């Protein structure tokens, strides 16, 4: 004999079908809201990060994510090198272990907080909120977040950035978009990096573009070579336009 | 593998709710999991079965109800979007079938405990 708690469920009981009022055995009168959406709670935390960083402190916040080795850190190095002289940049760098990426960005003059995610394979908004505590937002104009290299989980975990930029590279094969549609759908812009070796690895970047448009309508696509910086100017312009009150809709 | 932390939150919720109702055992957990998420129902069940150890839900049956995506468009359309053809994994077509603009998903991205079952007559 069972009684159901939660939900439209107070109606559904297993094992027998007495009415709710009979027998006086009590407890059939349960709340009908159902449980909290666990994923929505992560999205709410992302909104809080957004509110604090972007709205309260006027810091432009951009997340880079994508596969391991696609060139996220290299691209950030190029963007930071090319920033306006007076732009003050901070970064939150997620890595399963180690601080190599953090050191690389520090070497470019960025104020970095390194987050080791340990057994979690991605950043979430709570980890980002803790990392933000370690930064002096008053002194920053822009905050970059580099997520852990992962093409799956981050789709369910926005971090509160004004723009999520998905970095994939030609070496992953030109079917990378089709294999990861939900991740593309969760992002605002895509970078197809390592264009310099597209021919060598037989990747058709036009096909990647077409796939992106099919899976994620209206997504901006940038083709870059993060080694020498070619193609990053358009990305810089896009990010400038995404900054502070442009890209987000709330 | 974020299924583990999600499973933990779900079990915490279930155990709290049961104890609010004076139940010392949970026999069944029923979840709603959106199809447009990366939560893998099998992995989630596996993680739940580990997380429940030592809790009142230790022997609970776990049931996952998949929730198909639904969306709305600024043009007024709402409904279940098509699934994109010929992809190795299912994903909704985010183009509005009426006007072609990008739709907003209103369902299919959730992960919720919808129901727990506990023994009858738990409150004296
Ligand atoms: N040929 C070529 N190599 C590149 C390009 N961008 C990055 N690389 C190389 O690719 C390797 C990985 O680059 P990273 O920037 O460390 O990649 P990442 O995405 O930050 O990697 P993780 O943080 O480990 O996920 C390095 O050896 C880079 O030099 C590119 O545009 N062309
Ligand atoms: Mg990196
Ligand atoms: Zn429409």
Short mmCIF file of C-alpha atoms and ligand atoms in Angstrom, two decimals:
data_model
loop_
_atom_site.label_atom_id
_atom_site.label_comp_id
_atom_site.label_asym_id
_atom_site.label_seq_id
_atom_site.Cartn_x
_atom_site.Cartn_y
_atom_site.Cartn_z
CA UNK A 1 0.00 0.00 0.00
CA UNK A 2 1.45 3.25 -1.12
CA UNK A 3 0.68 6.87 -0.93
CA UNK A 4 2.09 9.35 -3.41
CA UNK A 5 3.63 12.60 -2.37
CA UNK A 6 3.92 15.58 -4.69
CA UNK A 7 2.17 16.53 -7.72
CA UNK A 8 -1.02 15.85 -9.55
CA UNK A 9 -0.13 12.60 -7.98
CA UNK A 10 -2.02 12.99 -4.79
CA UNK A 11 -4.71 11.50 -7.01
CA UNK A 12 -2.65 8.51 -8.02
CA UNK A 13 -2.23 5.85 -5.48
CA UNK A 14 -0.99 2.43 -5.96
CA UNK A 15 -2.29 -0.83 -4.67
CA UNK A 16 -5.92 0.12 -4.12
CA UNK A 17 -8.38 2.80 -5.07
CA UNK A 18 -10.02 4.25 -2.07
CA UNK A 19 -11.16 7.83 -2.28
CA UNK A 20 -9.14 10.50 -0.58
CA UNK A 21 -11.61 11.07 2.18
CA UNK A 22 -12.24 7.57 3.36
CA UNK A 23 -10.82 5.53 6.12
CA UNK A 24 -9.15 8.41 7.88
CA UNK A 25 -5.79 6.86 7.36
CA UNK A 26 -4.60 10.33 6.87
CA UNK A 27 -1.98 11.43 4.61
CA UNK A 28 -3.30 11.82 1.09
CA UNK A 29 -3.46 15.54 0.99
CA UNK A 30 -0.15 16.46 -0.52
CA UNK A 31 1.17 19.53 -2.19
CA UNK A 32 0.55 19.66 -5.88
CA UNK A 33 3.52 21.59 -7.10
CA UNK A 34 5.87 18.73 -7.87
CA UNK A 35 9.57 18.97 -7.08
CA UNK A 36 11.93 21.74 -8.03
CA UNK A 37 13.44 21.49 -11.49
CA UNK A 38 17.05 20.78 -10.63
CA UNK A 39 18.34 22.06 -13.96
CA UNK A 40 16.27 25.24 -13.67
CA UNK A 41 17.96 25.87 -10.35
CA UNK A 42 21.33 25.91 -12.10
CA UNK A 43 19.91 28.31 -14.69
CA UNK A 44 18.70 30.60 -11.91
CA UNK A 45 22.15 30.61 -10.38
CA UNK A 46 23.54 31.60 -13.77
CA UNK A 47 21.11 34.54 -13.86
CA UNK A 48 22.39 35.63 -10.46
CA UNK A 49 25.97 35.58 -11.71
CA UNK A 50 24.88 37.57 -14.75
CA UNK A 51 23.06 40.12 -12.61
CA UNK A 52 26.04 40.65 -10.39
CA UNK A 53 28.84 40.71 -12.94
CA UNK A 54 27.15 42.38 -15.90
CA UNK A 55 24.45 44.57 -14.37
CA UNK A 56 25.82 45.49 -10.94
CA UNK A 57 29.42 45.91 -12.04
CA UNK A 58 29.15 46.63 -15.75
CA UNK A 59 31.66 43.93 -16.61
CA UNK A 60 31.27 42.35 -20.03
CA UNK A 61 31.28 38.58 -19.55
CA UNK A 62 32.01 36.06 -22.28
CA UNK A 63 32.25 32.28 -21.95
CA UNK A 64 34.40 30.12 -24.21
CA UNK A 65 33.69 26.43 -24.30
CA UNK A 66 34.21 23.53 -26.64
CA UNK A 67 36.18 20.37 -27.14
CA UNK A 68 39.47 19.63 -25.47
CA UNK A 69 42.29 21.18 -27.46
CA UNK A 70 40.05 23.09 -29.88
CA UNK A 71 42.01 26.25 -29.16
CA UNK A 72 40.06 28.09 -26.46
CA UNK A 73 43.09 29.29 -24.54
CA UNK A 74 45.04 30.15 -27.67
CA UNK A 75 42.11 32.19 -28.92
CA UNK A 76 41.84 33.99 -25.59
CA UNK A 77 45.54 34.79 -25.77
CA UNK A 78 45.01 36.43 -29.17
CA UNK A 79 41.95 38.37 -28.00
CA UNK A 80 43.75 39.60 -24.92
CA UNK A 81 46.83 40.64 -26.90
CA UNK A 82 44.63 42.66 -29.24
CA UNK A 83 42.50 44.35 -26.62
CA UNK A 84 42.32 48.14 -26.37
CA UNK A 85 45.17 49.43 -24.21
CA UNK A 86 42.84 50.52 -21.41
CA UNK A 87 40.75 47.36 -21.23
CA UNK A 88 41.22 45.47 -17.97
CA UNK A 89 40.62 41.78 -18.32
CA UNK A 90 39.93 39.02 -15.83
CA UNK A 91 39.45 35.33 -16.48
CA UNK A 92 38.00 32.31 -14.76
CA UNK A 93 39.57 29.15 -16.08
CA UNK A 94 38.08 25.74 -15.49
CA UNK A 95 40.24 22.69 -15.76
CA UNK A 96 39.83 19.18 -14.45
CA UNK A 97 43.28 19.48 -12.90
CA UNK A 98 46.32 21.72 -13.09
CA UNK A 99 46.74 25.42 -13.85
CA UNK A 100 48.50 25.48 -17.21
CA UNK A 101 45.83 27.52 -18.96
CA UNK A 102 45.62 29.92 -16.03
CA UNK A 103 49.36 30.53 -16.23
CA UNK A 104 49.22 31.13 -19.95
CA UNK A 105 46.60 33.84 -19.52
CA UNK A 106 48.39 35.34 -16.53
CA UNK A 107 51.40 35.69 -18.77
CA UNK A 108 49.23 37.94 -20.98
CA UNK A 109 48.47 40.25 -18.06
CA UNK A 110 45.09 38.79 -17.13
CA UNK A 111 43.82 38.54 -13.57
CA UNK A 112 43.06 34.80 -13.41
CA UNK A 113 41.13 32.57 -11.04
CA UNK A 114 41.81 28.91 -11.69
CA UNK A 115 39.00 26.49 -10.88
CA UNK A 116 39.80 22.81 -10.67
CA UNK A 117 36.58 20.96 -11.19
CA UNK A 118 37.95 17.63 -9.99
CA UNK A 119 35.43 14.93 -10.65
CA UNK A 120 32.93 17.28 -12.26
CA UNK A 121 33.56 17.60 -15.96
CA UNK A 122 32.33 21.14 -16.47
CA UNK A 123 31.91 24.48 -14.70
CA UNK A 124 28.57 25.34 -13.19
CA UNK A 125 27.23 28.69 -12.08
CA UNK A 126 27.98 28.02 -8.40
CA UNK A 127 31.64 27.36 -9.14
CA UNK A 128 31.71 30.53 -11.22
CA UNK A 129 30.03 32.52 -8.44
CA UNK A 130 32.73 31.37 -6.01
CA UNK A 131 35.45 32.28 -8.48
CA UNK A 132 33.91 35.71 -9.03
CA UNK A 133 34.25 36.30 -5.27
CA UNK A 134 37.99 36.12 -5.73
CA UNK A 135 38.06 38.84 -8.37
CA UNK A 136 37.82 42.57 -7.89
CA UNK A 137 35.00 43.32 -10.30
CA UNK A 138 35.45 47.06 -9.77
CA UNK A 139 38.74 46.90 -11.58
CA UNK A 140 37.55 44.89 -14.59
CA UNK A 141 36.01 45.76 -17.94
CA UNK A 142 35.78 42.25 -19.27
CA UNK A 143 35.62 38.79 -17.74
CA UNK A 144 36.37 35.73 -19.84
CA UNK A 145 35.35 32.29 -18.66
CA UNK A 146 37.08 29.27 -20.18
CA UNK A 147 35.03 26.17 -19.49
CA UNK A 148 36.47 22.69 -19.20
CA UNK A 149 36.99 21.02 -22.58
CA UNK A 150 33.72 19.10 -22.93
CA UNK A 151 31.18 18.93 -25.74
CA UNK A 152 28.34 17.46 -23.73
CA UNK A 153 27.57 18.62 -20.23
CA UNK A 154 27.90 22.41 -20.57
CA UNK A 155 24.72 22.42 -22.68
CA UNK A 156 22.74 21.95 -19.48
CA UNK A 157 24.76 24.44 -17.44
CA UNK A 158 24.80 28.07 -18.54
CA UNK A 159 27.18 30.22 -16.52
CA UNK A 160 25.59 33.65 -16.83
CA UNK A 161 27.80 35.11 -19.56
CA UNK A 162 26.45 37.63 -22.07
CA UNK A 163 27.62 35.40 -24.86
CA UNK A 164 28.55 31.73 -24.95
CA UNK A 165 31.09 31.11 -27.65
CA UNK A 166 31.57 27.51 -28.72
CA UNK A 167 35.05 26.79 -30.09
CA UNK A 168 35.47 23.73 -32.27
CA UNK A 169 38.28 23.03 -34.66
CA UNK A 170 38.71 21.49 -38.05
CA UNK A 171 40.68 18.59 -36.61
CA UNK A 172 37.59 17.26 -34.87
CA UNK A 173 36.08 16.32 -38.21
CA UNK A 174 33.48 18.30 -40.10
CA UNK A 175 30.64 16.27 -38.58
CA UNK A 176 31.31 17.72 -35.14
CA UNK A 177 28.23 19.95 -35.34
CA UNK A 178 25.89 17.11 -36.15
CA UNK A 179 27.21 15.06 -33.27
CA UNK A 180 26.60 17.80 -30.71
CA UNK A 181 23.42 19.63 -31.69
CA UNK A 182 22.24 20.40 -28.16
CA UNK A 183 25.49 22.09 -27.27
CA UNK A 184 25.35 24.28 -30.36
CA UNK A 185 21.77 25.17 -29.51
CA UNK A 186 22.82 26.33 -26.06
CA UNK A 187 25.43 28.78 -27.40
CA UNK A 188 25.29 32.22 -29.04
CA UNK A 189 28.24 32.05 -31.40
CA UNK A 190 30.52 29.40 -32.84
CA UNK A 191 34.18 29.57 -33.75
CA UNK A 192 35.58 27.10 -36.24
CA UNK A 193 39.26 27.23 -35.35
CA UNK A 194 42.39 25.83 -36.98
CA UNK A 195 41.33 26.90 -40.45
CA UNK A 196 45.03 26.79 -41.38
CA UNK A 197 44.97 23.01 -41.31
CA UNK A 198 41.44 22.41 -42.62
CA UNK A 199 42.71 21.17 -45.97
CA UNK A 200 45.33 18.97 -44.41
CA UNK A 201 42.74 17.19 -42.28
CA UNK A 202 40.12 17.17 -45.03
CA UNK A 203 37.57 19.27 -43.15
CA UNK A 204 34.94 21.13 -45.14
CA UNK A 205 34.29 24.35 -43.21
CA UNK A 206 31.38 25.26 -45.50
CA UNK A 207 29.67 22.08 -44.45
CA UNK A 208 30.27 22.96 -40.80
CA UNK A 209 28.67 26.37 -41.37
CA UNK A 210 25.64 24.84 -43.06
CA UNK A 211 25.22 22.35 -40.24
CA UNK A 212 25.46 25.09 -37.63
CA UNK A 213 22.76 27.13 -39.35
CA UNK A 214 20.50 24.11 -39.52
CA UNK A 215 20.97 23.11 -35.89
CA UNK A 216 21.14 26.58 -34.35
CA UNK A 217 19.38 29.15 -36.54
CA UNK A 218 20.84 32.69 -36.35
CA UNK A 219 24.07 31.56 -34.72
CA UNK A 220 27.07 33.70 -35.65
CA UNK A 221 29.97 31.69 -37.06
CA UNK A 222 33.60 32.79 -37.09
CA UNK A 223 36.46 31.00 -38.78
CA UNK A 224 39.80 31.57 -37.12
CA UNK A 225 43.39 30.55 -36.98
CA UNK A 226 44.16 31.18 -33.36
CA UNK A 227 47.84 30.59 -33.89
CA UNK A 228 48.35 33.71 -35.98
CA UNK A 229 45.14 35.51 -35.03
CA UNK A 230 43.58 35.61 -38.46
CA UNK A 231 39.82 35.87 -38.34
CA UNK A 232 39.79 37.14 -34.77
CA UNK A 233 38.96 40.76 -35.74
CA UNK A 234 35.38 39.91 -36.63
CA UNK A 235 35.08 37.97 -33.37
CA UNK A 236 36.39 40.97 -31.43
CA UNK A 237 33.76 43.19 -33.06
CA UNK A 238 31.03 40.71 -32.26
CA UNK A 239 32.13 40.49 -28.63
CA UNK A 240 32.24 44.26 -28.32
CA UNK A 241 28.65 44.41 -29.57
CA UNK A 242 27.60 41.61 -27.18
CA UNK A 243 29.00 43.49 -24.25
CA UNK A 244 26.96 45.18 -21.59
CA UNK A 245 23.30 45.22 -22.29
CA UNK A 246 23.32 44.22 -25.94
CA UNK A 247 23.28 40.48 -26.22
CA UNK A 248 21.14 39.51 -23.33
CA UNK A 249 17.44 39.83 -23.29
CA UNK A 250 16.38 39.98 -19.68
CA UNK B 1 28.98 12.85 -15.48
CA UNK B 2 26.91 15.50 -13.80
CA UNK B 3 24.20 12.89 -13.30
CA UNK B 4 25.71 12.22 -9.89
CA UNK B 5 25.20 15.71 -8.46
CA UNK B 6 21.76 15.91 -10.04
CA UNK B 7 20.87 12.54 -8.51
CA UNK B 8 22.02 13.80 -5.14
CA UNK B 9 19.73 16.86 -5.32
CA UNK B 10 16.78 14.72 -6.35
CA UNK B 11 17.28 12.25 -3.53
CA UNK B 12 17.71 15.08 -1.02
CA UNK B 13 14.38 16.51 -2.15
CA UNK B 14 12.66 13.14 -1.98
CA UNK B 15 14.00 12.34 1.48
CA UNK B 16 13.04 15.79 2.80
CA UNK B 17 9.53 15.49 1.41
CA UNK B 18 9.07 12.01 2.84
CA UNK B 19 10.24 13.11 6.24
CA UNK B 20 7.93 16.17 6.11
CA UNK B 21 5.12 13.68 5.71
CA UNK B 22 6.37 11.41 8.43
CA UNK B 23 7.29 8.61 6.06
CA UNK B 24 10.34 6.57 6.94
CA UNK B 25 10.54 4.70 3.67
CA UNK B 26 10.25 5.67 0.00
CA UNK B 27 9.11 2.91 -2.33
CA UNK B 28 9.15 4.67 -5.64
CA UNK B 29 10.72 7.75 -7.20
CA UNK B 30 9.35 9.12 -10.42
CA UNK B 31 11.28 11.72 -12.41
CA UNK B 32 10.55 13.87 -15.43
CA UNK B 33 13.62 14.37 -17.62
CA UNK B 34 13.58 16.62 -20.68
CA UNK B 35 14.65 15.07 -23.95
CA UNK B 36 16.52 18.23 -24.93
CA UNK B 37 19.00 17.80 -22.08
CA UNK B 38 22.14 15.75 -21.88
CA UNK B 39 20.91 13.84 -18.91
CA UNK B 40 21.08 10.21 -19.80
CA UNK B 41 18.16 8.42 -18.11
CA UNK B 42 20.11 5.18 -17.67
CA UNK B 43 23.04 6.97 -16.09
CA UNK B 44 20.70 8.99 -13.93
CA UNK B 45 19.00 5.85 -12.66
CA UNK B 46 22.38 4.25 -12.05
CA UNK B 47 23.53 7.28 -10.07
CA UNK B 48 20.27 7.41 -8.12
CA UNK B 49 20.65 3.79 -7.16
CA UNK B 50 24.02 4.62 -5.69
CA UNK B 51 23.02 7.84 -4.01
CA UNK B 52 20.00 6.32 -2.25
CA UNK B 53 22.15 3.85 -0.32
CA UNK B 54 21.62 4.35 3.39
CA UNK B 55 18.63 6.67 2.90
CA UNK B 56 14.92 5.89 3.30
CA UNK B 57 14.84 5.53 -0.49
CA UNK B 58 17.41 2.73 -0.49
CA UNK B 59 15.04 0.19 -2.02
CA UNK B 60 12.91 2.53 -4.09
CA UNK B 61 11.99 1.77 -7.68
CA UNK B 62 13.13 4.56 -9.96
CA UNK B 63 11.04 5.54 -12.96
CA UNK B 64 12.01 8.17 -15.53
CA UNK B 65 9.37 9.85 -17.69
CA UNK B 66 10.91 11.49 -20.75
CA UNK B 67 9.52 14.96 -21.52
CA UNK B 68 9.48 15.88 -25.21
CA UNK B 69 10.47 19.43 -26.18
CA UNK B 70 7.83 22.12 -26.54
CA UNK B 71 8.34 25.64 -27.72
CA UNK B 72 6.80 29.01 -28.49
CA UNK B 73 7.55 31.63 -31.09
CA UNK B 74 7.07 35.38 -31.10
CA UNK B 75 4.72 34.94 -34.09
CA UNK B 76 2.24 33.18 -31.82
CA UNK B 77 3.03 29.58 -32.70
CA UNK B 78 3.42 27.07 -29.90
CA UNK B 79 3.67 23.32 -29.86
CA UNK B 80 6.06 20.41 -30.16
CA UNK B 81 8.89 21.20 -32.56
CA UNK B 82 10.01 18.66 -35.15
CA UNK B 83 13.09 16.60 -34.52
CA UNK B 84 16.05 17.50 -36.74
CA UNK B 85 16.47 14.81 -39.38
CA UNK B 86 19.43 12.50 -39.74
CA UNK B 87 21.38 13.46 -36.68
CA UNK B 88 23.10 10.84 -34.56
CA UNK B 89 21.30 12.17 -31.50
CA UNK B 90 17.82 13.64 -31.18
CA UNK B 91 17.57 17.41 -31.12
CA UNK B 92 14.60 19.69 -31.69
CA UNK B 93 14.34 21.77 -34.84
CA UNK B 94 14.43 25.28 -33.41
CA UNK B 95 13.01 26.94 -36.52
CA UNK B 96 9.38 27.95 -36.14
CA UNK B 97 7.22 25.84 -38.45
CA UNK B 98 5.06 28.92 -39.09
CA UNK B 99 7.49 31.76 -39.66
CA UNK B 100 10.99 30.25 -39.63
CA UNK B 101 12.26 32.38 -36.73
CA UNK B 102 14.01 30.73 -33.83
CA UNK B 103 11.65 29.40 -31.17
CA UNK B 104 12.13 29.31 -27.39
CA UNK B 105 11.84 25.97 -25.66
CA UNK B 106 9.28 25.89 -22.86
CA UNK B 107 9.60 22.19 -22.04
CA UNK B 108 12.13 19.47 -22.62
CA UNK B 109 14.96 21.03 -20.63
CA UNK B 110 13.85 20.02 -17.16
CA UNK B 111 14.81 17.44 -14.58
CA UNK B 112 12.27 17.15 -11.80
CA UNK B 113 11.03 14.79 -9.18
CA UNK B 114 7.35 14.41 -10.05
CA UNK B 115 6.20 11.87 -7.56
CA UNK B 116 7.34 9.76 -4.67
CA UNK B 117 5.44 6.88 -3.17
CA UNK B 118 5.59 6.06 0.49
CA UNK B 119 3.81 3.47 2.63
CA UNK B 120 0.18 4.22 3.43
CA UNK B 121 -0.98 5.71 6.69
CA UNK B 122 2.28 7.07 7.78
CA UNK B 123 0.90 9.87 9.88
CA UNK B 124 -0.61 8.58 13.04
N1 LIG C 1 47.30 24.72 -36.37
C1 LIG C 1 46.63 25.31 -35.39
N2 LIG C 1 46.85 24.93 -34.12
C2 LIG C 1 46.15 25.56 -33.15
C3 LIG C 1 45.21 26.59 -33.43
N3 LIG C 1 44.68 27.00 -32.26
C4 LIG C 1 45.25 26.27 -31.28
N4 LIG C 1 46.14 25.41 -31.80
C5 LIG C 1 46.95 24.42 -31.08
O1 LIG C 1 46.08 23.45 -30.53
C6 LIG C 1 46.57 23.01 -29.25
C7 LIG C 1 45.51 23.19 -28.18
O2 LIG C 1 45.24 24.57 -28.01
P1 LIG C 1 44.65 25.18 -26.66
O3 LIG C 1 44.44 26.64 -26.88
O4 LIG C 1 45.46 24.77 -25.50
O5 LIG C 1 43.28 24.42 -26.62
P2 LIG C 1 42.15 24.49 -25.48
O6 LIG C 1 40.86 24.42 -26.18
O7 LIG C 1 42.36 25.63 -24.58
O8 LIG C 1 42.43 23.12 -24.73
P3 LIG C 1 41.88 22.63 -23.29
O9 LIG C 1 41.85 23.81 -22.38
O10 LIG C 1 42.86 21.61 -22.85
O11 LIG C 1 40.55 22.05 -23.54
C8 LIG C 1 47.83 23.82 -28.99
O12 LIG C 1 48.92 23.04 -29.39
C9 LIG C 1 47.66 25.02 -29.90
O13 LIG C 1 48.89 25.58 -30.30
C10 LIG C 1 45.02 26.95 -34.80
O14 LIG C 1 44.20 27.83 -35.14
N5 LIG C 1 45.75 26.28 -35.73
MG1 LIG C 2 42.51 25.69 -22.53
ZN1 LIG C 3 7.08 31.83 -35.62
#
